[in-house]
Amino acid sequence: MSLRRFVEDHEGVQRGLVLANRSQPEQLRSMLAGVFTEQPVTVDEADVEGVTEDTVLLLDESGEVLAESPLDAVSSSLLFTNSDAFVTGSTTLEETSIPAVVEGLEGVNFRIRGYPQSHKEKLLLIAVSRHIERAAWQQDAGTHRASFQRLSRIVDEQGTHRVYEKLGASDVETHVYGVDDGGTDWATELGVSVHAGDSADYRDSWFVIHRPPEAAGPAAPDPYALLAVQDETGVWDGFFTTDPDEALPVDDYVRRKL
């Protein structure tokens, strides 16, 4: 058993995005389509009665509208930013947000090239990772687990350091995972628990998981899990979900095995 098995066993869903009643330049439609060129997410354009100009609609396999977001919100979160905004901290945890149509892509099986093959494709999962971190911080409760491949990234990336400084100072039980490539003296200062190893699960996994406290009862928020694994070519396969039947087994595996 490994984290890769969860990805291989995940039955992905199909989703579609429709840019409704576009008034902004065609370049934006092209950029939006480019984000999902290699993904099981279609991008179309249409005139839709009763919908505001420049609205992005999220559709399921049957064509039912699941969510909608202004094109400006989608552009600012995906099209006109890059991963450096999260690495450097120019996009703070407080400012982090993803539009409803992006959050609604949960369950899709993504296949994303990492650097240097692509500078942009991982941005979607980076944005979702920050979204989960923000949710954990705002709830100020439960358990948060995140992997970094190399633990030094937590202190080398200013934006990441700030996020985990906030989580470590909160009432969220925060755990970080990865290969120890430079010592972990910073862990006590940050207030996080470190789990170091050199197996494939540590080297090649990307997970961000928030598990609300069980004592919160039926009104508790859903768990949230992002999981991706990297192959030898630097390509990441993964998904994100709020389905307890999918998120909690991943959390259980990490807790018991890593």
mmCIF file of C-alpha atoms in Angstrom:
data_model
loop_
_atom_site.group_PDB
_atom_site.id
_atom_site.type_symbol
_atom_site.label_atom_id
_atom_site.label_comp_id
_atom_site.label_asym_id
_atom_site.label_seq_id
_atom_site.Cartn_x
_atom_site.Cartn_y
_atom_site.Cartn_z
ATOM 1 C CA MET A 1 0.000 0.000 0.000
ATOM 2 C CA SER A 2 1.208 3.522 -0.769
ATOM 3 C CA LEU A 3 -0.217 6.980 -1.360
ATOM 4 C CA ARG A 4 0.007 6.290 -5.094
ATOM 5 C CA ARG A 5 -2.642 3.603 -4.690
ATOM 6 C CA PHE A 6 -5.198 6.194 -3.531
ATOM 7 C CA VAL A 7 -4.585 8.159 -6.726
ATOM 8 C CA GLU A 8 -4.735 5.080 -8.945
ATOM 9 C CA ASP A 9 -7.981 3.921 -7.323
ATOM 10 C CA HIS A 10 -9.690 7.316 -7.478
ATOM 11 C CA GLU A 11 -12.566 7.364 -9.953
ATOM 12 C CA GLY A 12 -12.400 10.835 -11.410
ATOM 13 C CA VAL A 13 -15.357 12.906 -12.519
ATOM 14 C CA GLN A 14 -15.773 14.891 -15.727
ATOM 15 C CA ARG A 15 -16.433 18.610 -15.521
ATOM 16 C CA GLY A 16 -16.951 21.435 -17.974
ATOM 17 C CA LEU A 17 -16.480 25.189 -17.804
ATOM 18 C CA VAL A 18 -18.532 27.592 -19.898
ATOM 19 C CA LEU A 19 -17.587 31.239 -20.288
ATOM 20 C CA ALA A 20 -21.009 32.854 -20.543
ATOM 21 C CA ASN A 21 -21.749 36.133 -22.326
ATOM 22 C CA ARG A 22 -18.152 37.190 -22.793
ATOM 23 C CA SER A 23 -17.520 40.913 -23.221
ATOM 24 C CA GLN A 24 -13.839 40.873 -22.307
ATOM 25 C CA PRO A 25 -11.083 40.098 -24.866
ATOM 26 C CA GLU A 26 -10.987 36.666 -26.494
ATOM 27 C CA GLN A 27 -7.497 36.266 -25.044
ATOM 28 C CA LEU A 28 -9.033 35.563 -21.634
ATOM 29 C CA ARG A 29 -11.102 32.702 -23.038
ATOM 30 C CA SER A 30 -7.978 31.328 -24.673
ATOM 31 C CA MET A 31 -5.997 31.609 -21.432
ATOM 32 C CA LEU A 32 -8.753 29.849 -19.496
ATOM 33 C CA ALA A 33 -8.848 27.039 -22.030
ATOM 34 C CA GLY A 34 -5.064 26.767 -21.845
ATOM 35 C CA VAL A 35 -5.144 26.032 -18.117
ATOM 36 C CA PHE A 36 -7.200 22.881 -18.750
ATOM 37 C CA THR A 37 -5.872 21.739 -22.133
ATOM 38 C CA GLU A 38 -4.453 18.494 -20.724
ATOM 39 C CA GLN A 39 -7.179 17.957 -18.111
ATOM 40 C CA PRO A 40 -10.573 16.184 -18.188
ATOM 41 C CA VAL A 41 -12.219 19.603 -18.033
ATOM 42 C CA THR A 42 -13.741 21.054 -21.194
ATOM 43 C CA VAL A 43 -13.839 24.816 -21.726
ATOM 44 C CA ASP A 44 -16.508 26.308 -23.991
ATOM 45 C CA GLU A 45 -18.072 29.696 -24.651
ATOM 46 C CA ALA A 46 -21.766 30.476 -25.025
ATOM 47 C CA ASP A 47 -24.443 33.124 -24.812
ATOM 48 C CA VAL A 48 -26.578 32.154 -21.835
ATOM 49 C CA GLU A 49 -29.856 33.900 -21.072
ATOM 50 C CA GLY A 50 -30.283 35.218 -17.550
ATOM 51 C CA VAL A 51 -26.568 35.092 -16.713
ATOM 52 C CA THR A 52 -24.420 38.156 -16.062
ATOM 53 C CA GLU A 53 -21.737 39.090 -18.580
ATOM 54 C CA ASP A 54 -18.345 37.400 -18.187
ATOM 55 C CA THR A 55 -19.496 34.643 -15.856
ATOM 56 C CA VAL A 56 -17.815 31.229 -15.708
ATOM 57 C CA LEU A 57 -20.203 28.311 -15.187
ATOM 58 C CA LEU A 58 -19.156 24.893 -13.879
ATOM 59 C CA LEU A 59 -21.107 21.970 -15.357
ATOM 60 C CA ASP A 60 -21.296 18.290 -14.457
ATOM 61 C CA GLU A 61 -21.431 15.400 -16.948
ATOM 62 C CA SER A 62 -25.149 15.956 -17.574
ATOM 63 C CA GLY A 63 -24.770 19.673 -18.214
ATOM 64 C CA GLU A 64 -26.228 20.773 -14.873
ATOM 65 C CA VAL A 65 -24.731 23.996 -13.514
ATOM 66 C CA LEU A 66 -22.919 23.260 -10.242
ATOM 67 C CA ALA A 67 -21.393 26.681 -9.561
ATOM 68 C CA GLU A 68 -20.683 30.047 -11.121
ATOM 69 C CA SER A 69 -18.024 32.706 -10.623
ATOM 70 C CA PRO A 70 -17.148 36.052 -12.222
ATOM 71 C CA LEU A 71 -14.458 35.781 -14.872
ATOM 72 C CA ASP A 72 -12.499 38.456 -12.986
ATOM 73 C CA ALA A 73 -12.282 36.172 -9.932
ATOM 74 C CA VAL A 74 -11.077 33.245 -12.017
ATOM 75 C CA SER A 75 -8.568 35.467 -13.805
ATOM 76 C CA SER A 76 -7.070 36.862 -10.602
ATOM 77 C CA SER A 77 -6.730 33.445 -8.978
ATOM 78 C CA LEU A 78 -5.462 31.442 -11.971
ATOM 79 C CA LEU A 79 -4.778 33.438 -15.119
ATOM 80 C CA PHE A 80 -2.957 36.547 -13.899
ATOM 81 C CA THR A 81 -0.843 35.049 -11.125
ATOM 82 C CA ASN A 82 1.871 32.439 -10.756
ATOM 83 C CA SER A 83 3.285 30.142 -8.115
ATOM 84 C CA ASP A 84 5.817 32.785 -7.016
ATOM 85 C CA ALA A 85 2.953 34.743 -5.424
ATOM 86 C CA PHE A 86 2.497 31.876 -2.977
ATOM 87 C CA VAL A 87 6.186 31.038 -2.540
ATOM 88 C CA THR A 88 7.220 34.606 -1.733
ATOM 89 C CA GLY A 89 4.156 35.374 0.350
ATOM 90 C CA SER A 90 2.959 38.275 -1.781
ATOM 91 C CA THR A 91 -0.392 36.462 -1.639
ATOM 92 C CA THR A 92 -1.009 36.119 2.096
ATOM 93 C CA LEU A 93 -3.082 33.459 3.827
ATOM 94 C CA GLU A 94 -5.733 36.058 4.636
ATOM 95 C CA GLU A 95 -5.956 37.034 0.962
ATOM 96 C CA THR A 96 -6.048 33.474 -0.335
ATOM 97 C CA SER A 97 -9.294 32.468 -1.979
ATOM 98 C CA ILE A 98 -10.447 30.335 -4.869
ATOM 99 C CA PRO A 99 -13.611 30.911 -6.904
ATOM 100 C CA ALA A 100 -16.554 28.554 -6.528
ATOM 101 C CA VAL A 101 -15.995 27.082 -9.991
ATOM 102 C CA VAL A 102 -12.426 26.115 -9.058
ATOM 103 C CA GLU A 103 -13.459 24.679 -5.697
ATOM 104 C CA GLY A 104 -16.132 22.743 -7.589
ATOM 105 C CA LEU A 105 -13.473 20.860 -9.567
ATOM 106 C CA GLU A 106 -13.037 18.495 -6.648
ATOM 107 C CA GLY A 107 -13.061 14.874 -7.745
ATOM 108 C CA VAL A 108 -11.399 15.550 -11.112
ATOM 109 C CA ASN A 109 -8.285 13.496 -11.817
ATOM 110 C CA PHE A 110 -5.581 16.009 -12.705
ATOM 111 C CA ARG A 111 -2.317 15.238 -14.514
ATOM 112 C CA ILE A 112 0.017 18.200 -14.184
ATOM 113 C CA ARG A 113 3.579 18.803 -15.321
ATOM 114 C CA GLY A 114 5.944 20.292 -12.801
ATOM 115 C CA TYR A 115 8.891 22.632 -13.266
ATOM 116 C CA PRO A 116 10.768 22.878 -15.643
ATOM 117 C CA GLN A 117 8.262 21.329 -18.079
ATOM 118 C CA SER A 118 5.637 23.878 -17.063
ATOM 119 C CA HIS A 119 5.586 27.023 -14.953
ATOM 120 C CA LYS A 120 1.790 27.293 -14.745
ATOM 121 C CA GLU A 121 0.134 23.875 -14.605
ATOM 122 C CA LYS A 122 0.767 23.272 -10.885
ATOM 123 C CA LEU A 123 -0.786 26.614 -9.966
ATOM 124 C CA LEU A 124 -4.278 25.122 -9.680
ATOM 125 C CA LEU A 125 -3.202 22.614 -7.028
ATOM 126 C CA ILE A 126 -1.032 25.214 -5.267
ATOM 127 C CA ALA A 127 -4.052 27.499 -4.982
ATOM 128 C CA VAL A 128 -6.180 24.648 -3.617
ATOM 129 C CA SER A 129 -3.425 23.784 -1.117
ATOM 130 C CA ARG A 130 -3.467 27.330 0.229
ATOM 131 C CA HIS A 131 -7.249 27.198 0.351
ATOM 132 C CA ILE A 132 -7.087 24.128 2.604
ATOM 133 C CA GLU A 133 -4.428 25.749 4.789
ATOM 134 C CA ARG A 134 -6.593 28.840 5.167
ATOM 135 C CA ALA A 135 -9.629 26.727 6.046
ATOM 136 C CA ALA A 136 -7.643 24.941 8.771
ATOM 137 C CA TRP A 137 -6.342 28.228 10.155
ATOM 138 C CA GLN A 138 -9.798 29.826 10.181
ATOM 139 C CA GLN A 139 -11.368 26.834 11.903
ATOM 140 C CA ASP A 140 -8.564 26.928 14.498
ATOM 141 C CA ALA A 141 -9.209 23.281 15.350
ATOM 142 C CA GLY A 142 -8.629 19.759 14.100
ATOM 143 C CA THR A 143 -5.583 18.204 12.484
ATOM 144 C CA HIS A 144 -3.608 19.464 9.498
ATOM 145 C CA ARG A 145 -1.052 17.385 7.577
ATOM 146 C CA ALA A 146 1.068 18.558 4.660
ATOM 147 C CA SER A 147 4.008 17.150 2.700
ATOM 148 C CA PHE A 148 6.807 19.138 1.101
ATOM 149 C CA GLN A 149 9.091 16.496 -0.464
ATOM 150 C CA ARG A 150 12.044 18.474 0.996
ATOM 151 C CA LEU A 151 11.419 19.810 4.496
ATOM 152 C CA SER A 152 13.779 22.738 3.881
ATOM 153 C CA ARG A 153 11.106 24.289 1.654
ATOM 154 C CA ILE A 154 9.137 25.236 4.753
ATOM 155 C CA VAL A 155 11.818 27.706 5.789
ATOM 156 C CA ASP A 156 13.305 28.512 2.366
ATOM 157 C CA GLU A 157 9.985 29.652 0.877
ATOM 158 C CA GLN A 158 8.969 32.804 2.700
ATOM 159 C CA GLY A 159 5.279 32.449 1.917
ATOM 160 C CA THR A 160 5.188 28.814 3.076
ATOM 161 C CA HIS A 161 7.063 29.703 6.279
ATOM 162 C CA ARG A 162 4.505 32.400 7.094
ATOM 163 C CA VAL A 163 1.584 30.041 6.536
ATOM 164 C CA TYR A 164 2.978 27.342 8.812
ATOM 165 C CA GLU A 165 3.986 29.906 11.394
ATOM 166 C CA LYS A 166 0.303 30.877 11.580
ATOM 167 C CA LEU A 167 -0.881 27.282 11.683
ATOM 168 C CA GLY A 168 1.700 26.359 14.310
ATOM 169 C CA ALA A 169 0.556 29.236 16.519
ATOM 170 C CA SER A 170 -3.097 28.219 16.200
ATOM 171 C CA ASP A 171 -5.009 25.436 17.930
ATOM 172 C CA VAL A 172 -4.685 23.268 14.818
ATOM 173 C CA GLU A 173 -2.518 20.192 15.417
ATOM 174 C CA THR A 174 -0.089 20.667 12.530
ATOM 175 C CA HIS A 175 2.144 17.946 11.050
ATOM 176 C CA VAL A 176 4.652 18.344 8.206
ATOM 177 C CA TYR A 177 6.275 15.569 6.176
ATOM 178 C CA GLY A 178 9.251 15.193 3.859
ATOM 179 C CA VAL A 179 12.907 14.308 3.452
ATOM 180 C CA ASP A 180 15.131 15.941 6.084
ATOM 181 C CA ASP A 181 17.588 17.786 3.856
ATOM 182 C CA GLY A 182 18.938 20.387 6.262
ATOM 183 C CA GLY A 183 17.866 19.812 9.827
ATOM 184 C CA THR A 184 14.610 20.609 11.593
ATOM 185 C CA ASP A 185 15.667 22.961 14.391
ATOM 186 C CA TRP A 186 12.957 25.343 13.180
ATOM 187 C CA ALA A 187 10.124 22.935 14.073
ATOM 188 C CA THR A 188 9.884 23.940 17.745
ATOM 189 C CA GLU A 189 9.827 27.631 16.867
ATOM 190 C CA LEU A 190 7.051 27.059 14.335
ATOM 191 C CA GLY A 191 5.098 24.819 16.674
ATOM 192 C CA VAL A 192 4.694 21.963 14.187
ATOM 193 C CA SER A 193 5.411 18.223 14.410
ATOM 194 C CA VAL A 194 7.945 16.952 11.871
ATOM 195 C CA HIS A 195 7.828 13.525 10.217
ATOM 196 C CA ALA A 196 10.947 12.793 8.158
ATOM 197 C CA GLY A 197 11.709 9.829 5.918
ATOM 198 C CA ASP A 198 13.124 8.902 2.533
ATOM 199 C CA SER A 199 10.568 6.477 1.078
ATOM 200 C CA ALA A 200 8.623 7.307 -2.075
ATOM 201 C CA ASP A 201 5.710 8.545 0.041
ATOM 202 C CA TYR A 202 8.000 11.194 1.521
ATOM 203 C CA ARG A 203 9.946 12.021 -1.663
ATOM 204 C CA ASP A 204 7.224 12.064 -4.276
ATOM 205 C CA SER A 205 3.914 12.876 -2.569
ATOM 206 C CA TRP A 206 2.065 16.153 -2.269
ATOM 207 C CA PHE A 207 -0.730 16.122 0.244
ATOM 208 C CA VAL A 208 -2.541 18.793 2.218
ATOM 209 C CA ILE A 209 -5.210 17.423 4.536
ATOM 210 C CA HIS A 210 -7.430 19.066 7.124
ATOM 211 C CA ARG A 211 -9.476 16.877 9.447
ATOM 212 C CA PRO A 212 -11.968 18.688 11.691
ATOM 213 C CA PRO A 213 -12.259 17.475 15.286
ATOM 214 C CA GLU A 214 -14.618 14.517 15.584
ATOM 215 C CA ALA A 215 -16.188 15.974 18.725
ATOM 216 C CA ALA A 216 -17.691 18.760 16.625
ATOM 217 C CA GLY A 217 -20.540 16.421 15.710
ATOM 218 C CA PRO A 218 -22.763 16.391 12.604
ATOM 219 C CA ALA A 219 -22.474 20.158 12.138
ATOM 220 C CA ALA A 220 -18.688 19.921 11.725
ATOM 221 C CA PRO A 221 -17.222 21.107 8.418
ATOM 222 C CA ASP A 222 -16.198 18.477 5.894
ATOM 223 C CA PRO A 223 -12.615 17.255 5.815
ATOM 224 C CA TYR A 224 -10.521 18.476 2.913
ATOM 225 C CA ALA A 225 -7.751 16.549 1.194
ATOM 226 C CA LEU A 226 -5.507 17.198 -1.764
ATOM 227 C CA LEU A 227 -3.278 14.322 -2.867
ATOM 228 C CA ALA A 228 -0.899 14.078 -5.806
ATOM 229 C CA VAL A 229 2.046 11.800 -6.563
ATOM 230 C CA GLN A 230 4.968 12.487 -8.864
ATOM 231 C CA ASP A 231 6.359 10.001 -11.371
ATOM 232 C CA GLU A 232 9.905 9.751 -12.668
ATOM 233 C CA THR A 233 9.207 12.305 -15.415
ATOM 234 C CA GLY A 234 8.161 15.026 -12.973
ATOM 235 C CA VAL A 235 4.449 14.740 -13.762
ATOM 236 C CA TRP A 236 1.948 14.874 -10.897
ATOM 237 C CA ASP A 237 -1.261 12.810 -10.847
ATOM 238 C CA GLY A 238 -3.814 13.718 -8.220
ATOM 239 C CA PHE A 239 -7.159 15.028 -7.038
ATOM 240 C CA PHE A 240 -8.736 16.997 -4.225
ATOM 241 C CA THR A 241 -11.909 16.217 -2.339
ATOM 242 C CA THR A 242 -14.185 17.048 0.573
ATOM 243 C CA ASP A 243 -15.836 13.619 0.502
ATOM 244 C CA PRO A 244 -15.204 12.050 3.944
ATOM 245 C CA ASP A 245 -15.139 8.571 2.369
ATOM 246 C CA GLU A 246 -12.152 9.656 0.268
ATOM 247 C CA ALA A 247 -10.421 12.269 2.429
ATOM 248 C CA LEU A 248 -10.394 10.453 5.757
ATOM 249 C CA PRO A 249 -8.763 7.204 4.510
ATOM 250 C CA VAL A 250 -5.881 9.292 3.113
ATOM 251 C CA ASP A 251 -5.526 11.015 6.483
ATOM 252 C CA ASP A 252 -5.652 7.664 8.276
ATOM 253 C CA TYR A 253 -2.920 6.253 6.043
ATOM 254 C CA VAL A 254 -0.622 9.229 6.586
ATOM 255 C CA ARG A 255 -1.198 9.155 10.344
ATOM 256 C CA ARG A 256 -0.438 5.440 10.634
ATOM 257 C CA LYS A 257 2.285 4.924 8.026
ATOM 258 C CA LEU A 258 4.325 8.137 7.870
#
